[in-house]
C-alpha atoms as a PDB file:
ATOM      1  CA  MET A   1    -120.522 -39.915  -9.127  1.00  0.00           C
ATOM      2  CA  THR A   2    -120.415 -43.654  -9.762  1.00  0.00           C
ATOM      3  CA  PRO A   3    -122.454 -45.451 -12.429  1.00  0.00           C
ATOM      4  CA  GLY A   4    -125.893 -46.323 -11.122  1.00  0.00           C
ATOM      5  CA  SER A   5    -125.805 -43.686  -8.400  1.00  0.00           C
ATOM      6  CA  GLU A   6    -128.577 -41.163  -8.056  1.00  0.00           C
ATOM      7  CA  GLY A   7    -128.352 -38.440 -10.698  1.00  0.00           C
ATOM      8  CA  SER A   8    -126.040 -40.324 -13.027  1.00  0.00           C
ATOM      9  CA  THR A   9    -126.793 -40.434 -16.739  1.00  0.00           C
ATOM     10  CA  PRO A  10    -127.254 -43.916 -18.199  1.00  0.00           C
ATOM     11  CA  PRO A  11    -125.004 -44.732 -21.148  1.00  0.00           C
ATOM     12  CA  THR A  12    -126.370 -44.466 -24.662  1.00  0.00           C
ATOM     13  CA  ALA A  13    -127.213 -47.903 -26.060  1.00  0.00           C
ATOM     14  CA  ILE A  14    -128.004 -48.929 -29.632  1.00  0.00           C
ATOM     15  CA  LYS A  15    -129.801 -52.230 -30.200  1.00  0.00           C
ATOM     16  CA  VAL A  16    -130.286 -53.854 -33.605  1.00  0.00           C
ATOM     17  CA  VAL A  17    -133.862 -55.160 -33.492  1.00  0.00           C
ATOM     18  CA  ASP A  18    -134.258 -58.465 -35.370  1.00  0.00           C
ATOM     19  CA  ASP A  19    -135.936 -57.785 -38.724  1.00  0.00           C
ATOM     20  CA  GLY A  20    -136.584 -54.206 -37.627  1.00  0.00           C
ATOM     21  CA  PRO A  21    -135.118 -50.830 -36.747  1.00  0.00           C
ATOM     22  CA  LEU A  22    -132.253 -49.623 -34.596  1.00  0.00           C
ATOM     23  CA  GLN A  23    -133.401 -48.813 -31.056  1.00  0.00           C
ATOM     24  CA  VAL A  24    -131.422 -45.952 -29.509  1.00  0.00           C
ATOM     25  CA  LYS A  25    -131.760 -45.311 -25.757  1.00  0.00           C
ATOM     26  CA  GLY A  26    -130.062 -42.834 -23.477  1.00  0.00           C
ATOM     27  CA  THR A  27    -128.798 -39.329 -24.027  1.00  0.00           C
ATOM     28  CA  PHE A  28    -128.240 -38.588 -27.707  1.00  0.00           C
ATOM     29  CA  GLN A  29    -128.925 -36.165 -30.533  1.00  0.00           C
ATOM     30  CA  VAL A  30    -130.192 -37.087 -34.014  1.00  0.00           C
ATOM     31  CA  THR A  31    -128.878 -34.831 -36.783  1.00  0.00           C
ATOM     32  CA  ASP A  32    -129.367 -34.767 -40.544  1.00  0.00           C
ATOM     33  CA  GLY A  33    -126.612 -34.631 -43.169  1.00  0.00           C
ATOM     34  CA  GLY A  34    -126.583 -30.839 -43.060  1.00  0.00           C
ATOM     35  CA  GLY A  35    -126.234 -30.647 -39.288  1.00  0.00           C
ATOM     36  CA  GLY A  36    -129.910 -29.911 -38.574  1.00  0.00           C
ATOM     37  CA  ILE A  37    -131.172 -31.358 -35.309  1.00  0.00           C
ATOM     38  CA  TYR A  38    -134.315 -33.494 -35.135  1.00  0.00           C
ATOM     39  CA  GLU A  39    -136.574 -32.839 -32.164  1.00  0.00           C
ATOM     40  CA  VAL A  40    -136.518 -35.985 -30.031  1.00  0.00           C
ATOM     41  CA  GLN A  41    -139.203 -36.045 -27.349  1.00  0.00           C
ATOM     42  CA  HIS A  42    -138.177 -39.281 -25.649  1.00  0.00           C
ATOM     43  CA  ARG A  43    -135.032 -40.944 -24.341  1.00  0.00           C
ATOM     44  CA  ALA A  44    -135.560 -43.776 -26.829  1.00  0.00           C
ATOM     45  CA  VAL A  45    -136.149 -43.721 -30.586  1.00  0.00           C
ATOM     46  CA  PHE A  46    -136.331 -46.290 -33.359  1.00  0.00           C
ATOM     47  CA  LEU A  47    -134.347 -45.533 -36.513  1.00  0.00           C
ATOM     48  CA  CYS A  48    -135.271 -47.034 -39.894  1.00  0.00           C
ATOM     49  CA  ARG A  49    -133.009 -49.715 -41.395  1.00  0.00           C
ATOM     50  CA  CYS A  50    -135.283 -50.935 -44.199  1.00  0.00           C
ATOM     51  CA  GLY A  51    -135.347 -47.697 -46.207  1.00  0.00           C
ATOM     52  CA  HIS A  52    -139.140 -47.683 -46.625  1.00  0.00           C
ATOM     53  CA  SER A  53    -140.188 -45.413 -43.734  1.00  0.00           C
ATOM     54  CA  ALA A  54    -142.143 -42.300 -44.661  1.00  0.00           C
ATOM     55  CA  ALA A  55    -140.793 -40.726 -41.451  1.00  0.00           C
ATOM     56  CA  LYS A  56    -137.043 -41.202 -42.082  1.00  0.00           C
ATOM     57  CA  PRO A  57    -134.767 -41.360 -40.247  1.00  0.00           C
ATOM     58  CA  PHE A  58    -137.349 -42.708 -37.792  1.00  0.00           C
ATOM     59  CA  CYS A  59    -139.107 -46.057 -38.133  1.00  0.00           C
ATOM     60  CA  ASP A  60    -142.815 -46.070 -38.993  1.00  0.00           C
ATOM     61  CA  GLY A  61    -143.240 -49.863 -39.099  1.00  0.00           C
ATOM     62  CA  SER A  62    -142.837 -50.128 -42.892  1.00  0.00           C
ATOM     63  CA  HIS A  63    -140.325 -52.958 -42.467  1.00  0.00           C
ATOM     64  CA  LYS A  64    -143.222 -55.260 -41.557  1.00  0.00           C
ATOM     65  CA  ARG A  65    -145.194 -54.451 -44.720  1.00  0.00           C
ATOM     66  CA  HIS A  66    -142.129 -54.809 -46.951  1.00  0.00           C
ATOM     67  CA  GLY A  67    -140.835 -58.052 -45.445  1.00  0.00           C
ATOM     68  CA  PHE A  68    -137.502 -56.614 -44.282  1.00  0.00           C
ATOM     69  CA  THR A  69    -135.318 -59.296 -42.734  1.00  0.00           C
ATOM     70  CA  ASP A  70    -131.970 -58.972 -41.025  1.00  0.00           C
ATOM     71  CA  ALA A  71    -131.139 -60.673 -37.778  1.00  0.00           C
ATOM     72  CA  GLY A  72    -127.362 -60.361 -37.957  1.00  0.00           C
ATOM     73  CA  ARG A  73    -125.392 -60.847 -34.790  1.00  0.00           C
ATOM     74  CA  ALA A  74    -122.448 -58.889 -33.427  1.00  0.00           C
ATOM     75  CA  GLU A  75    -120.123 -61.854 -33.756  1.00  0.00           C
ATOM     76  CA  ASP A  76    -120.838 -61.844 -37.510  1.00  0.00           C
ATOM     77  CA  HIS A  77    -119.091 -58.483 -37.868  1.00  0.00           C
ATOM     78  CA  GLY A  78    -115.663 -58.028 -36.365  1.00  0.00           C
ATOM     79  CA  GLU A  79    -114.497 -54.615 -35.246  1.00  0.00           C
ATOM     80  CA  LYS A  80    -112.764 -52.746 -38.047  1.00  0.00           C
ATOM     81  CA  ASP A  81    -109.588 -50.730 -37.502  1.00  0.00           C
END
């Protein structure tokens, strides 16, 4: 089956939201450090980057209240070997 054809699975994509969380879309699994699996009800989730979420690892919007800022760009960080 070719990409974009009926029945194909879209690739997983991770977007760094300016001054916010990581947005993960596609087919994925979120696990904790012990291997436990979080129930994910949707094909997109937002993961906390600020460290203040009461719902870690998921974002609860705390970054807005705490003034989290980070709008780094991909070209700022070269691929590491």
